[in-house]
CSV table of C-alpha atoms in Angstrom, one decimal:
chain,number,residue,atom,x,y,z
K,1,UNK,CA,0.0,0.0,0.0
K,2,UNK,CA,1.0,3.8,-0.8
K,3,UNK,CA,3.1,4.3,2.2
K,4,UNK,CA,0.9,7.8,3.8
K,5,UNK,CA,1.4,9.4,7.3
K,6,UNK,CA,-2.0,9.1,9.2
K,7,UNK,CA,-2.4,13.2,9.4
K,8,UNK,CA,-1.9,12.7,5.6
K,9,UNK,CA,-4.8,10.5,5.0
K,10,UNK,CA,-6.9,12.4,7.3
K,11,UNK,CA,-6.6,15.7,5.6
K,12,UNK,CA,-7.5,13.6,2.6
K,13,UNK,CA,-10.2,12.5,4.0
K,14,UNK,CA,-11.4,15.8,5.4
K,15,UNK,CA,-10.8,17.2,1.8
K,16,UNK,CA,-13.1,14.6,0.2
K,17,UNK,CA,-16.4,15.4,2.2
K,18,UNK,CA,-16.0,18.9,1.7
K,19,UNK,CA,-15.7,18.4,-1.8
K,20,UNK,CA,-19.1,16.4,-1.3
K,21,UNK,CA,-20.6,18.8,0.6
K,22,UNK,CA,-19.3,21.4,-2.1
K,23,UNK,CA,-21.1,19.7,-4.6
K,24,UNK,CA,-24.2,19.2,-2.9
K,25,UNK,CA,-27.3,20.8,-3.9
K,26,UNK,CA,-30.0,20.5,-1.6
K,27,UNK,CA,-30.5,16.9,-1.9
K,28,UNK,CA,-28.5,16.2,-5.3
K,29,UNK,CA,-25.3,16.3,-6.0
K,30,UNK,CA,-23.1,17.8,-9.1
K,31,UNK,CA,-20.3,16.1,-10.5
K,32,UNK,CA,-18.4,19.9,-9.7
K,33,UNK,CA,-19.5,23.4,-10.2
K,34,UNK,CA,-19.4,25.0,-13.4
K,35,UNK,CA,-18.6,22.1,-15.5
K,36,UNK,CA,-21.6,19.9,-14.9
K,37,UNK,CA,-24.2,21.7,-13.3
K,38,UNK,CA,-26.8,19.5,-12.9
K,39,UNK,CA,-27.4,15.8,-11.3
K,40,UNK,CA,-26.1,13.1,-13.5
K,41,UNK,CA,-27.4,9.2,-13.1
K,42,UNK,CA,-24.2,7.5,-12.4
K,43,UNK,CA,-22.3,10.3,-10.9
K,44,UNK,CA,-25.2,10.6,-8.4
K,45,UNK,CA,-25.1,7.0,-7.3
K,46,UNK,CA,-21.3,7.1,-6.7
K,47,UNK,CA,-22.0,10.4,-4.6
K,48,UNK,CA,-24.7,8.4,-2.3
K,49,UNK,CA,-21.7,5.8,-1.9
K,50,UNK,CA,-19.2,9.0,-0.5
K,51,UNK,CA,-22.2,10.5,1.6
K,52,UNK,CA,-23.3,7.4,3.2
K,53,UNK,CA,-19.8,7.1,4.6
K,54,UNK,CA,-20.4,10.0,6.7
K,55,UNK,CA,-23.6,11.1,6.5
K,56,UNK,CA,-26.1,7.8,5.7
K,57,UNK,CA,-29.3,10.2,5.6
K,58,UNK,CA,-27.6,12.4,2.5
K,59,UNK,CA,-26.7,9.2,1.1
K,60,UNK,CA,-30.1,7.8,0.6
K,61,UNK,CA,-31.5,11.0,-0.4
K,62,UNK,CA,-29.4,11.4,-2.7
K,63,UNK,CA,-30.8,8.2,-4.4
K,64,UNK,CA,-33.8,9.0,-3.6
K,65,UNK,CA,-33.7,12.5,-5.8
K,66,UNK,CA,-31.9,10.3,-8.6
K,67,UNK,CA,-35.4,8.1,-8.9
K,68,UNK,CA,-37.6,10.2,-8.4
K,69,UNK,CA,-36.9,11.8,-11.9
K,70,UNK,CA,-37.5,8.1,-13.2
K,71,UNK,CA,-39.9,8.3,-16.4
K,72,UNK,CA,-43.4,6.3,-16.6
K,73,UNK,CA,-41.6,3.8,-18.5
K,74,UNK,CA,-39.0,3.0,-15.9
K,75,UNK,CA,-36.2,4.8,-17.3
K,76,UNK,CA,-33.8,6.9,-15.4
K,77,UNK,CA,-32.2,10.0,-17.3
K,78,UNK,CA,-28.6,10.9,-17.9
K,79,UNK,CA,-29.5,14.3,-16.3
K,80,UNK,CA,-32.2,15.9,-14.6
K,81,UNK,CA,-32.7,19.4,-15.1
K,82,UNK,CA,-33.3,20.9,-11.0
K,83,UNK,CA,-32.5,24.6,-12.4
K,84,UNK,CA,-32.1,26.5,-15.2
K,85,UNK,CA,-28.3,26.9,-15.8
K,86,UNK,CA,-27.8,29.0,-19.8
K,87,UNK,CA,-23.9,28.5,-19.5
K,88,UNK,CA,-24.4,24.5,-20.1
K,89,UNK,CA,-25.2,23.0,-23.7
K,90,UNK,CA,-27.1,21.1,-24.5
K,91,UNK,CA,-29.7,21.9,-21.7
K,92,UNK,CA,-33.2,20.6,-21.5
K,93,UNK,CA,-34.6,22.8,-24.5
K,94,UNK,CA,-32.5,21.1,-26.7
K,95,UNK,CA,-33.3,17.7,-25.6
K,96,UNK,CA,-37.2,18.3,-25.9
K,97,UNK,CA,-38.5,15.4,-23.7
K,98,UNK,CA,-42.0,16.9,-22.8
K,99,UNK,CA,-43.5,14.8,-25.0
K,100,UNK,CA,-42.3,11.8,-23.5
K,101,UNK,CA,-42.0,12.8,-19.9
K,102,UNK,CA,-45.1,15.4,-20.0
K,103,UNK,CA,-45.3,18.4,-17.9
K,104,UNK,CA,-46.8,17.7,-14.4
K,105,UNK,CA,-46.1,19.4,-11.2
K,106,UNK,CA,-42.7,18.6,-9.5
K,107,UNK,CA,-41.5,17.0,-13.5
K,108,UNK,CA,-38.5,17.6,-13.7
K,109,UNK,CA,-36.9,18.1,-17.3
K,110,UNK,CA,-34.4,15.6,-18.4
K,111,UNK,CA,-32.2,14.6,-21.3
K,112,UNK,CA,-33.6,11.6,-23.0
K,113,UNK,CA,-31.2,8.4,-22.9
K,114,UNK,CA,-30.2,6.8,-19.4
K,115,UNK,CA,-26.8,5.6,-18.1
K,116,UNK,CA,-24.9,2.8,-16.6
K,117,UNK,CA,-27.4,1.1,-14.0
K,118,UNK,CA,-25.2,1.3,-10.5
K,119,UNK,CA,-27.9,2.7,-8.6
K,120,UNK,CA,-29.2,-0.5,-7.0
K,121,UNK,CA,-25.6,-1.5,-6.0
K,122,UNK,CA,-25.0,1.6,-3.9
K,123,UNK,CA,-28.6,1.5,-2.6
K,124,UNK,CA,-26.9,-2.1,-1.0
K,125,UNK,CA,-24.2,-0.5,0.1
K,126,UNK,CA,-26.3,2.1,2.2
K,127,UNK,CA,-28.4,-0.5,3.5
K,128,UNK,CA,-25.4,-2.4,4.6
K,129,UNK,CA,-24.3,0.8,6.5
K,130,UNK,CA,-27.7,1.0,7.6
K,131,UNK,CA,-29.2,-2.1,8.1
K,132,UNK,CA,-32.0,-0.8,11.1
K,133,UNK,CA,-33.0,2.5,10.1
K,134,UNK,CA,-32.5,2.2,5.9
K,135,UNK,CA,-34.6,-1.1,5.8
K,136,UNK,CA,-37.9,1.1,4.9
K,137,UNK,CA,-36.2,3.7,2.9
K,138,UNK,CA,-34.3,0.6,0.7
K,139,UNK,CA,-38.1,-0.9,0.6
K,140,UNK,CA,-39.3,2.4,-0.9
K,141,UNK,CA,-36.6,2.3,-3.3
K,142,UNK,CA,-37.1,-1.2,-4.3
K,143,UNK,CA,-40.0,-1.4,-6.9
K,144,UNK,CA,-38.1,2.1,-8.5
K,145,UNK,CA,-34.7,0.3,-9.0
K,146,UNK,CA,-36.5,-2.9,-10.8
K,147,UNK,CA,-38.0,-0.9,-13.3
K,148,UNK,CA,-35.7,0.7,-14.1
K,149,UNK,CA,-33.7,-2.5,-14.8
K,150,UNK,CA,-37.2,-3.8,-16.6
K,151,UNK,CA,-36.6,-1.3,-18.7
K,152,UNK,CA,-33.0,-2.6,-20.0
K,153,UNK,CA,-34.6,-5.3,-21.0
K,154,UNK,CA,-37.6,-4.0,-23.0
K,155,UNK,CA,-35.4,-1.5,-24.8
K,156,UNK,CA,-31.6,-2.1,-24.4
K,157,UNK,CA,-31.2,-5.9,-24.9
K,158,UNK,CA,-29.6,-7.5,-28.0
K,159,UNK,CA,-31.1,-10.5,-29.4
K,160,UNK,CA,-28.3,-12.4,-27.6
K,161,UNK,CA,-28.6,-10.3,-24.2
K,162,UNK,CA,-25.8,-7.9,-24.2
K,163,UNK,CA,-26.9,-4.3,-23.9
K,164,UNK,CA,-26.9,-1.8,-26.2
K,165,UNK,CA,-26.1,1.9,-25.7
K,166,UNK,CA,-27.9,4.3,-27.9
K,167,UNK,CA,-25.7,7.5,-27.9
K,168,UNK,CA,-21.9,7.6,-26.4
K,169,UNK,CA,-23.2,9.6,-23.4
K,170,UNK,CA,-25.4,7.1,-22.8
K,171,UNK,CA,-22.3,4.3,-21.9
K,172,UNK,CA,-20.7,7.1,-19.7
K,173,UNK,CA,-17.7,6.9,-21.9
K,174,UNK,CA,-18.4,9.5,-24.3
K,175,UNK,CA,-15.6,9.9,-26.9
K,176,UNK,CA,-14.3,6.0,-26.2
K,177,UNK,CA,-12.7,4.6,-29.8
K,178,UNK,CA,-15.3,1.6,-29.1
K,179,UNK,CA,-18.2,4.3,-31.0
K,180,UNK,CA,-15.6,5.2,-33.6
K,181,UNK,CA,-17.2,2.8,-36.8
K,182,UNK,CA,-21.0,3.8,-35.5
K,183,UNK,CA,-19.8,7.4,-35.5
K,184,UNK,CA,-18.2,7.3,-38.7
K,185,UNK,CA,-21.7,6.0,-39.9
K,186,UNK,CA,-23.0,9.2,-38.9
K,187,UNK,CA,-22.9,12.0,-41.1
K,188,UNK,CA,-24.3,15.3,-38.7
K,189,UNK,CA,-25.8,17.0,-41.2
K,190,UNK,CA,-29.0,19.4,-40.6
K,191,UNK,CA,-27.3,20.0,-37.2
K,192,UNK,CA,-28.0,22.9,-35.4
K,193,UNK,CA,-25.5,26.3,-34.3
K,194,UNK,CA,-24.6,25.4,-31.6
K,195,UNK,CA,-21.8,27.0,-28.5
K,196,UNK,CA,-20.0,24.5,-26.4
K,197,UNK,CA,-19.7,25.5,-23.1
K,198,UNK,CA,-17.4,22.1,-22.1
K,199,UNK,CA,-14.0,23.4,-23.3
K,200,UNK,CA,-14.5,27.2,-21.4
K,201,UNK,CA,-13.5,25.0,-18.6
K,202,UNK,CA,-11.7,22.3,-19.7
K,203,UNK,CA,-8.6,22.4,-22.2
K,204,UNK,CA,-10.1,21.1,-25.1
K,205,UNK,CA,-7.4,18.6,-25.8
K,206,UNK,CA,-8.7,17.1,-22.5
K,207,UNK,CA,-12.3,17.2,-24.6
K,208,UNK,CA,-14.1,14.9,-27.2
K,209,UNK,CA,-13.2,16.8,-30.5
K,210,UNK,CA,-15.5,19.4,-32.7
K,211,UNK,CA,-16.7,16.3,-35.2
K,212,UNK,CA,-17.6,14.2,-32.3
K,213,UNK,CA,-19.5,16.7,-30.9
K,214,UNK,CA,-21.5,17.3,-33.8
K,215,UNK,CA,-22.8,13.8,-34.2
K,216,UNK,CA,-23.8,14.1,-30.4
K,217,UNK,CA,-25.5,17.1,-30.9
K,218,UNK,CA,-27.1,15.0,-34.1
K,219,UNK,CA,-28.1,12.0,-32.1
K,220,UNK,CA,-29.9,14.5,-29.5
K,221,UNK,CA,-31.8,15.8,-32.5
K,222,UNK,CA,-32.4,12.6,-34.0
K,223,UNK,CA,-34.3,11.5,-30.8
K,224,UNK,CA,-36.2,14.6,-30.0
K,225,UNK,CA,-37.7,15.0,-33.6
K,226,UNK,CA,-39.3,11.2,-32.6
K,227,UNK,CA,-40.2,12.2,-29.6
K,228,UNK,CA,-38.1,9.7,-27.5
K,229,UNK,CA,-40.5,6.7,-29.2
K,230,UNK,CA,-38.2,4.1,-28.0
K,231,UNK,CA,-39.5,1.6,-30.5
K,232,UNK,CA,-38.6,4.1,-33.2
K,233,UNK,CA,-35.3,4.6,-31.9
K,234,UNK,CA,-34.7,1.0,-31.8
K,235,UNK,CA,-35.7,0.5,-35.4
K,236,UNK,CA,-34.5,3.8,-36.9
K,237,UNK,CA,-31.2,5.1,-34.4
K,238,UNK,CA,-28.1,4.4,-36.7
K,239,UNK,CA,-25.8,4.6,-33.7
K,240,UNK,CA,-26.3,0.9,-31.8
K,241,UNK,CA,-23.2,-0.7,-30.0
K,242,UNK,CA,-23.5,-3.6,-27.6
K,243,UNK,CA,-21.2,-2.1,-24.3
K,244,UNK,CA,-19.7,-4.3,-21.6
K,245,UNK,CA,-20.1,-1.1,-19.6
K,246,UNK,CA,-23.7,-1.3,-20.0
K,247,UNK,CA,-23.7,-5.3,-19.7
K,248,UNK,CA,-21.3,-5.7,-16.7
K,249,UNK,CA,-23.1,-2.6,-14.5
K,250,UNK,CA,-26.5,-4.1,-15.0
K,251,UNK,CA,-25.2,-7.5,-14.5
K,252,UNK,CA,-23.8,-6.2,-11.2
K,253,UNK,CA,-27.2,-4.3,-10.4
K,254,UNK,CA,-29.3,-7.2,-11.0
K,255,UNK,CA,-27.0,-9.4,-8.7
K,256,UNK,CA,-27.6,-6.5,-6.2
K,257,UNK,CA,-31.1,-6.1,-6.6
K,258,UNK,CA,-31.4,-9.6,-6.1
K,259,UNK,CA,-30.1,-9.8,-2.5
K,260,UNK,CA,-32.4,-6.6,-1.8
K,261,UNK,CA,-35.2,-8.5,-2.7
K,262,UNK,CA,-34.4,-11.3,-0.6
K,263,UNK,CA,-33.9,-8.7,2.4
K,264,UNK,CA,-37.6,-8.0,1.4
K,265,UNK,CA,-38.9,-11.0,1.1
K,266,UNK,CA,-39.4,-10.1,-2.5
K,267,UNK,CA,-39.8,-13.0,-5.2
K,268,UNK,CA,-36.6,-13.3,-7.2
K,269,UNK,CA,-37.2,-15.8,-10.3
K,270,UNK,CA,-38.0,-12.3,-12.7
K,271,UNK,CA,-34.2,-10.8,-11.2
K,272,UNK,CA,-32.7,-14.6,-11.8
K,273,UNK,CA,-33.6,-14.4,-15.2
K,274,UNK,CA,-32.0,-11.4,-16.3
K,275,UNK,CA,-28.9,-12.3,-14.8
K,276,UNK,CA,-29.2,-15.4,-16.6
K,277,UNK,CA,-29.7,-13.5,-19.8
K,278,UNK,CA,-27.4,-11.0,-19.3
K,279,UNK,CA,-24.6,-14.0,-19.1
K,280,UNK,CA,-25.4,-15.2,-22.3
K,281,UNK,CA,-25.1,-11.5,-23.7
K,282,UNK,CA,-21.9,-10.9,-21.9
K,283,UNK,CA,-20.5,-14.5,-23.8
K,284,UNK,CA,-21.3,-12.7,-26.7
K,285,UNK,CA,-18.8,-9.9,-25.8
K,286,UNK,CA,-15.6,-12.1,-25.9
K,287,UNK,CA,-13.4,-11.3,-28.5
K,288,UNK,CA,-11.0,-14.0,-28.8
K,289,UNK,CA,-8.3,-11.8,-31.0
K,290,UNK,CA,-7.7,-8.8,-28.4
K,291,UNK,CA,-8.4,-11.6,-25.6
K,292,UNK,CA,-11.0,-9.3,-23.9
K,293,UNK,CA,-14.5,-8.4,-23.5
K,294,UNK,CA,-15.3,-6.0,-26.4
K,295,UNK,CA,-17.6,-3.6,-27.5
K,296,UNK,CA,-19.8,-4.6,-30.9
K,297,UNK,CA,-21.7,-2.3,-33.9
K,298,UNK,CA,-24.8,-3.5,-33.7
K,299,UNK,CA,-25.0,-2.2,-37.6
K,300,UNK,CA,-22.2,-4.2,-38.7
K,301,UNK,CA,-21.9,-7.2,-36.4
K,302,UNK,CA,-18.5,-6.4,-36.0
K,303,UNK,CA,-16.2,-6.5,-33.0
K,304,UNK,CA,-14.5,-2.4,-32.6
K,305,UNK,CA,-11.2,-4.6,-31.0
K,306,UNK,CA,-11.0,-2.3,-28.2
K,307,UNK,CA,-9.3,-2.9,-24.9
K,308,UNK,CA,-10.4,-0.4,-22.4
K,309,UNK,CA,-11.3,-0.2,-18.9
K,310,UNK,CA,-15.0,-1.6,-19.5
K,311,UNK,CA,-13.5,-4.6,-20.6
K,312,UNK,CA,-12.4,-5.3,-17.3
K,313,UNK,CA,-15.3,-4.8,-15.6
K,314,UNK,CA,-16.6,-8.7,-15.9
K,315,UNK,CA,-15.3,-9.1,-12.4
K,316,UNK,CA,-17.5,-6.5,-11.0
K,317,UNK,CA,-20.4,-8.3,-13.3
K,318,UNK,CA,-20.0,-11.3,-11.1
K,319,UNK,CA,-18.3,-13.2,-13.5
K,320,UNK,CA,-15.5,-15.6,-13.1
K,321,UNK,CA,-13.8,-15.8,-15.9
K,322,UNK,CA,-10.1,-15.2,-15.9
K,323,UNK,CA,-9.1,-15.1,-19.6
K,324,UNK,CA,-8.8,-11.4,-19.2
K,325,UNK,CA,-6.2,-11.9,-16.6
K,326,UNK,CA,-3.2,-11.4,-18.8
K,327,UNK,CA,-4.0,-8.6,-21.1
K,328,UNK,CA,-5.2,-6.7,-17.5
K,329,UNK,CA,-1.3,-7.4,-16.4
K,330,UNK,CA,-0.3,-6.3,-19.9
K,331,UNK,CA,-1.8,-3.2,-19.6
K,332,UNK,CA,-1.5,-2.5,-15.8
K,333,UNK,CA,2.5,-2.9,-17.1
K,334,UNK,CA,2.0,-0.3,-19.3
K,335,UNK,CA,1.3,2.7,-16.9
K,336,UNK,CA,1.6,3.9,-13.3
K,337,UNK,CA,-1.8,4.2,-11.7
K,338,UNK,CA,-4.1,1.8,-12.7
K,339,UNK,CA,-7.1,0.8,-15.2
K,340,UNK,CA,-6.5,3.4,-18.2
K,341,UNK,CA,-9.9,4.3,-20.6
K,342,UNK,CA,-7.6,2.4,-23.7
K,343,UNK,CA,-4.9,0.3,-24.1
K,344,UNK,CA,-1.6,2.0,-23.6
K,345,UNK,CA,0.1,0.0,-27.0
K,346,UNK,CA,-2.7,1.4,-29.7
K,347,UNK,CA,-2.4,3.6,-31.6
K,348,UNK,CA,-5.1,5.9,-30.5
K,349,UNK,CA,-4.4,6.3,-27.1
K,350,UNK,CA,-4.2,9.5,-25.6
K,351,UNK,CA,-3.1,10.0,-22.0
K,352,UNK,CA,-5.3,13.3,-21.1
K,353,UNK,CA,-8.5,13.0,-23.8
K,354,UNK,CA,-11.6,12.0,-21.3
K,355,UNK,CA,-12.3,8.2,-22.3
K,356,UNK,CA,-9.7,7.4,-25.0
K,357,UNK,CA,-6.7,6.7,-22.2
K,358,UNK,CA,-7.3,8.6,-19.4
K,359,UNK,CA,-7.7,6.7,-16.1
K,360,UNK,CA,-10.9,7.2,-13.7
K,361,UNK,CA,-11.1,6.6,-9.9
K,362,UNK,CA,-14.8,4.6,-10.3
K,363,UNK,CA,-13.8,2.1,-12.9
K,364,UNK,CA,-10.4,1.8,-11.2
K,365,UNK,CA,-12.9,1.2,-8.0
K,366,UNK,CA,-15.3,-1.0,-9.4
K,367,UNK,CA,-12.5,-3.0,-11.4
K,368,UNK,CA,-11.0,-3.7,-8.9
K,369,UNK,CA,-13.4,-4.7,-6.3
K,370,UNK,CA,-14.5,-7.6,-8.7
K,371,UNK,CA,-11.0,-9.2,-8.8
K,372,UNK,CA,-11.0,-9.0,-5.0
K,373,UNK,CA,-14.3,-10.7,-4.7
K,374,UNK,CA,-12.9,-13.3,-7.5
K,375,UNK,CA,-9.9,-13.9,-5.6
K,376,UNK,CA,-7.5,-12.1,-7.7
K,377,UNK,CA,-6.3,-9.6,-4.5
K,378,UNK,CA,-2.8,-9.4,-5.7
K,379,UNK,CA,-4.3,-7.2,-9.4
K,380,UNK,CA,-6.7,-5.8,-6.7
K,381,UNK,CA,-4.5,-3.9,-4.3
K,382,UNK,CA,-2.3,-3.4,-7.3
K,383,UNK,CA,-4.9,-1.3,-8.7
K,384,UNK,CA,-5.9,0.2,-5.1
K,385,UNK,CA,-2.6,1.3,-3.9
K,386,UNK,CA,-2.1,3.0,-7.4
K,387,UNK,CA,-5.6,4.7,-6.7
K,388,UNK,CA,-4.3,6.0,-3.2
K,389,UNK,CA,-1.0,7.2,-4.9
K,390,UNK,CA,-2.7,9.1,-7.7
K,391,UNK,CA,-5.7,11.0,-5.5
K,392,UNK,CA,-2.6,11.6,-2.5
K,393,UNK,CA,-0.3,13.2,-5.7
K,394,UNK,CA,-2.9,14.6,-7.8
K,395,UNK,CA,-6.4,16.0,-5.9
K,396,UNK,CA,-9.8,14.9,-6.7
K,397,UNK,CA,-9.9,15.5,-10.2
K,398,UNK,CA,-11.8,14.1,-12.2
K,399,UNK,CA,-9.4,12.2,-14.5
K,400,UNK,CA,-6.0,11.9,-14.7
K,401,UNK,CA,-3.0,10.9,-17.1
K,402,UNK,CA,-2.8,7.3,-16.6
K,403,UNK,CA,1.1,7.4,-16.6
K,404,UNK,CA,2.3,10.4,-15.0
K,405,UNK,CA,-0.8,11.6,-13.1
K,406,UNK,CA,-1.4,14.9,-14.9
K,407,UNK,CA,-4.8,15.7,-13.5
K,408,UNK,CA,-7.4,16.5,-16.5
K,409,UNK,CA,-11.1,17.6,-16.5
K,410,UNK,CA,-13.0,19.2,-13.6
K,411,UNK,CA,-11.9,19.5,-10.7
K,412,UNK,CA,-13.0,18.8,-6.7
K,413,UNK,CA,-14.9,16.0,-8.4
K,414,UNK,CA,-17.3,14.5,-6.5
K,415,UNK,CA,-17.4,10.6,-7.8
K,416,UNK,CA,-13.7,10.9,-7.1
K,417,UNK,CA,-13.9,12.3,-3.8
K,418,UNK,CA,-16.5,9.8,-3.1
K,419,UNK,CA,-14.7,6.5,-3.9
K,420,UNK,CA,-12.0,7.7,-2.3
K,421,UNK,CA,-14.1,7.3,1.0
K,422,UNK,CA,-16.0,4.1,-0.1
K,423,UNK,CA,-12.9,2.4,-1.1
K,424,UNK,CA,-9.7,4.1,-1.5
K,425,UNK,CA,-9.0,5.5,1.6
K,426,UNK,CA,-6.3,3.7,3.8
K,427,UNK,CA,-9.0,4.7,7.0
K,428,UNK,CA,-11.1,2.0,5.9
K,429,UNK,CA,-8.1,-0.6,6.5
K,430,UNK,CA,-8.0,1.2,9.7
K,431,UNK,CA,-11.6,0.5,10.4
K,432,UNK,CA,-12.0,-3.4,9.7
């Protein structure tokens, strides 16, 4: 382990709430100020792990604001709207989701494609912090969190069970080389004028680039002139790639959600049988020529023959299958501090641009709790004591340089802050 002094880990730990409680919004939480102003689905339910470490009432509210913006159909939005904030792009206006959502009292506006599914596993994690007073609030979350996964299945699922992502945002991995042949499929035009407010913060080497962009901003306009119609989408949406970050986080969620239902004394055989499913998809995945689970174009049937940090995360799935063993050592070899976004040896790595090398503290997290749980604890500290290093050397950022720490993107970022208490931290140790 990072060798720290215990004053050292306790100003770390004192800087990581307040970065928390920076963030907080009166019971939701940004990913930083400025930036991302408003609550994002995954961000959100790493926050609710950080909070609950100190503060297990903000931690179940803060899942608690995340589904109560769920649509009629079970889906849980990217964003929610809570205020009006003209310095982001694309804001609710663009996204148009009225139609889908309506405009009731206490609706609040969204964007109109969902996220990686963690939200049940963190709701387990509070519980487990909480296992007397969060019993009731973890039932009133319950029937929320499966439909939500319901919907996966009704409009996410390949015919072989791996799950599809719809736009890059939607995979949390936005400019990833896994969406480069669906993206080059794309050609933007009819898109809008439009002003990014992203790289005002951020240097935009550090950002997805102008053509990228434009095909977001195309795939936003593409759902909002059919009204977020999911079965149109499905039929019509030229940009369809099967994820292992979709597939493994559900997996995970539905393995979660099962043991919350058997702490309710919920039936289980509907929650069995995605998880069956959802193996059969995630078989699907293996690319035998890059020896690693792989991302597919749905339009093509082609594997994209990309090693990134999703493609580890079939430990945290529940799966135990080792065959990714060796090109995970290959590429922890390659750098100093962890899982990066892309393998290190291709040619279209790039240290500092968001999800095309850059290394992130919840994938580094989530990868490497699965190996622990599989057994593999030697790849697990590995990847833990490089996490400690780079947050102790480099702040809460939200990214860094996967070999020499440069820290990249916002900064005082909450998901980082808030598995460095849920995981990182050497105080845990301290506590088992």
């Amino acid at each position: 382990m990072f060798d720290m002094t215990e004053d050292r880990i306790k100003r770390l730990d004192a800087e990581a709430r307040r970065i928390l409680q920076l963030n907080d919004r009166a019971g939701y939480t940004v990913p930083t100020s400025g930036l991302y102003p408003y609550q994002w689905n995954w961000d959100s339910a790493f926050a609710a792990l950080g909070f609950a470490q100190f503060d297990i009432d903000r931690g179940w509210s803060e899942l608690e604001t995340l589904m109560a913006g769920q649509w009629e159909n079970g889906m849980v939005p990217h964003i929610q709207f809570h205020v009006d904030d003209p310095g982001y792009f694309p804001g609710a206006g663009i996204w148009g989701t009225d139609d889908a959502i309506g405009k009731g009292p206490g609706r609040v506006p969204s964007s109109g494609i969902s996220q990686p599914p963690v939200a049940a596993s963190f709701a387990l994690r509070c519980y487990q912090l909480d296992e007397g007073a969060g019993l009731e609030r973890l039932r009133a979350l319950y029937p929320r969190l499966a439909a939500f996964h319901r919907w996966f299945f009704a409009h996410r699922q390949t015919a072989d069970g791996a799950m599809v992502v719809t736009h890059p945002w939607e995979a949390g991995r936005d400019n990833a080389p896994d969406w480069d042949s669906a993206m080059a499929g794309i050609t933007p035009e009819g898109v809008q004028p439009y002003t990014r407010r992203d790289t005002g913060h951020v240097n935009p080497a550090m950002r997805p680039t102008k053509d990228d962009y434009d095909r977001y901003i195309w795939l936003v306009q593409f759902g909002r002139d059919r009204k977020w119609d999911q079965e149109k989408l499905a039929a019509e949406n030229p940009f369809r790639v099967a994820d292992p970050t979709m597939t493994f986080t559900l997996m995970r969620a539905c393995r979660d959600l099962k043991i919350i239902a058997e702490v309710l004394g919920e039936d289980q055989a509907e929650i069995s049988g995605w998880i069956e499913r959802l193996e059969s998809g995630a078989a699907s995945l293996w690319n035998e020529e890059t020896g690693a689970y792989d991302s597919r174009n749905e339009a093509t049937g082609e594997f994209n023959h990309c090693v990134t940090n999703a493609s580890f995360l079939c430990w945290w799935a529940g799966l135990r299958d080792d065959r990714s063993l060796t090109v995970l050592n290959r590429v922890l070899d390659q750098v100093r501090y962890g899982v990066p976004s892309f393998d290190p040896e291709h040619e279209k790595f790039d240290g500092l641009r968001y999800w095309r090398g850059p290394v992130w503290g919840i994938m580094n997290m989530m990868i490497a709790t699965g190996l622990k749980e599989a057994g593999h604890t030697v790849e697990a500290e590995r990847i833990r004591a490089a996490t400690v290093a780079l947050i102790s050397e480099n702040g809460f950022a939200e990214y860094f340089d996967p070999q020499d720490g440069t820290p990249a993107g916002g900064g005082t970022f909450t998901w980082t802050a808030a598995i460095w208490l849920g995981w990182a931290t050497p105080s845990l140790e301290e506590a088992e």
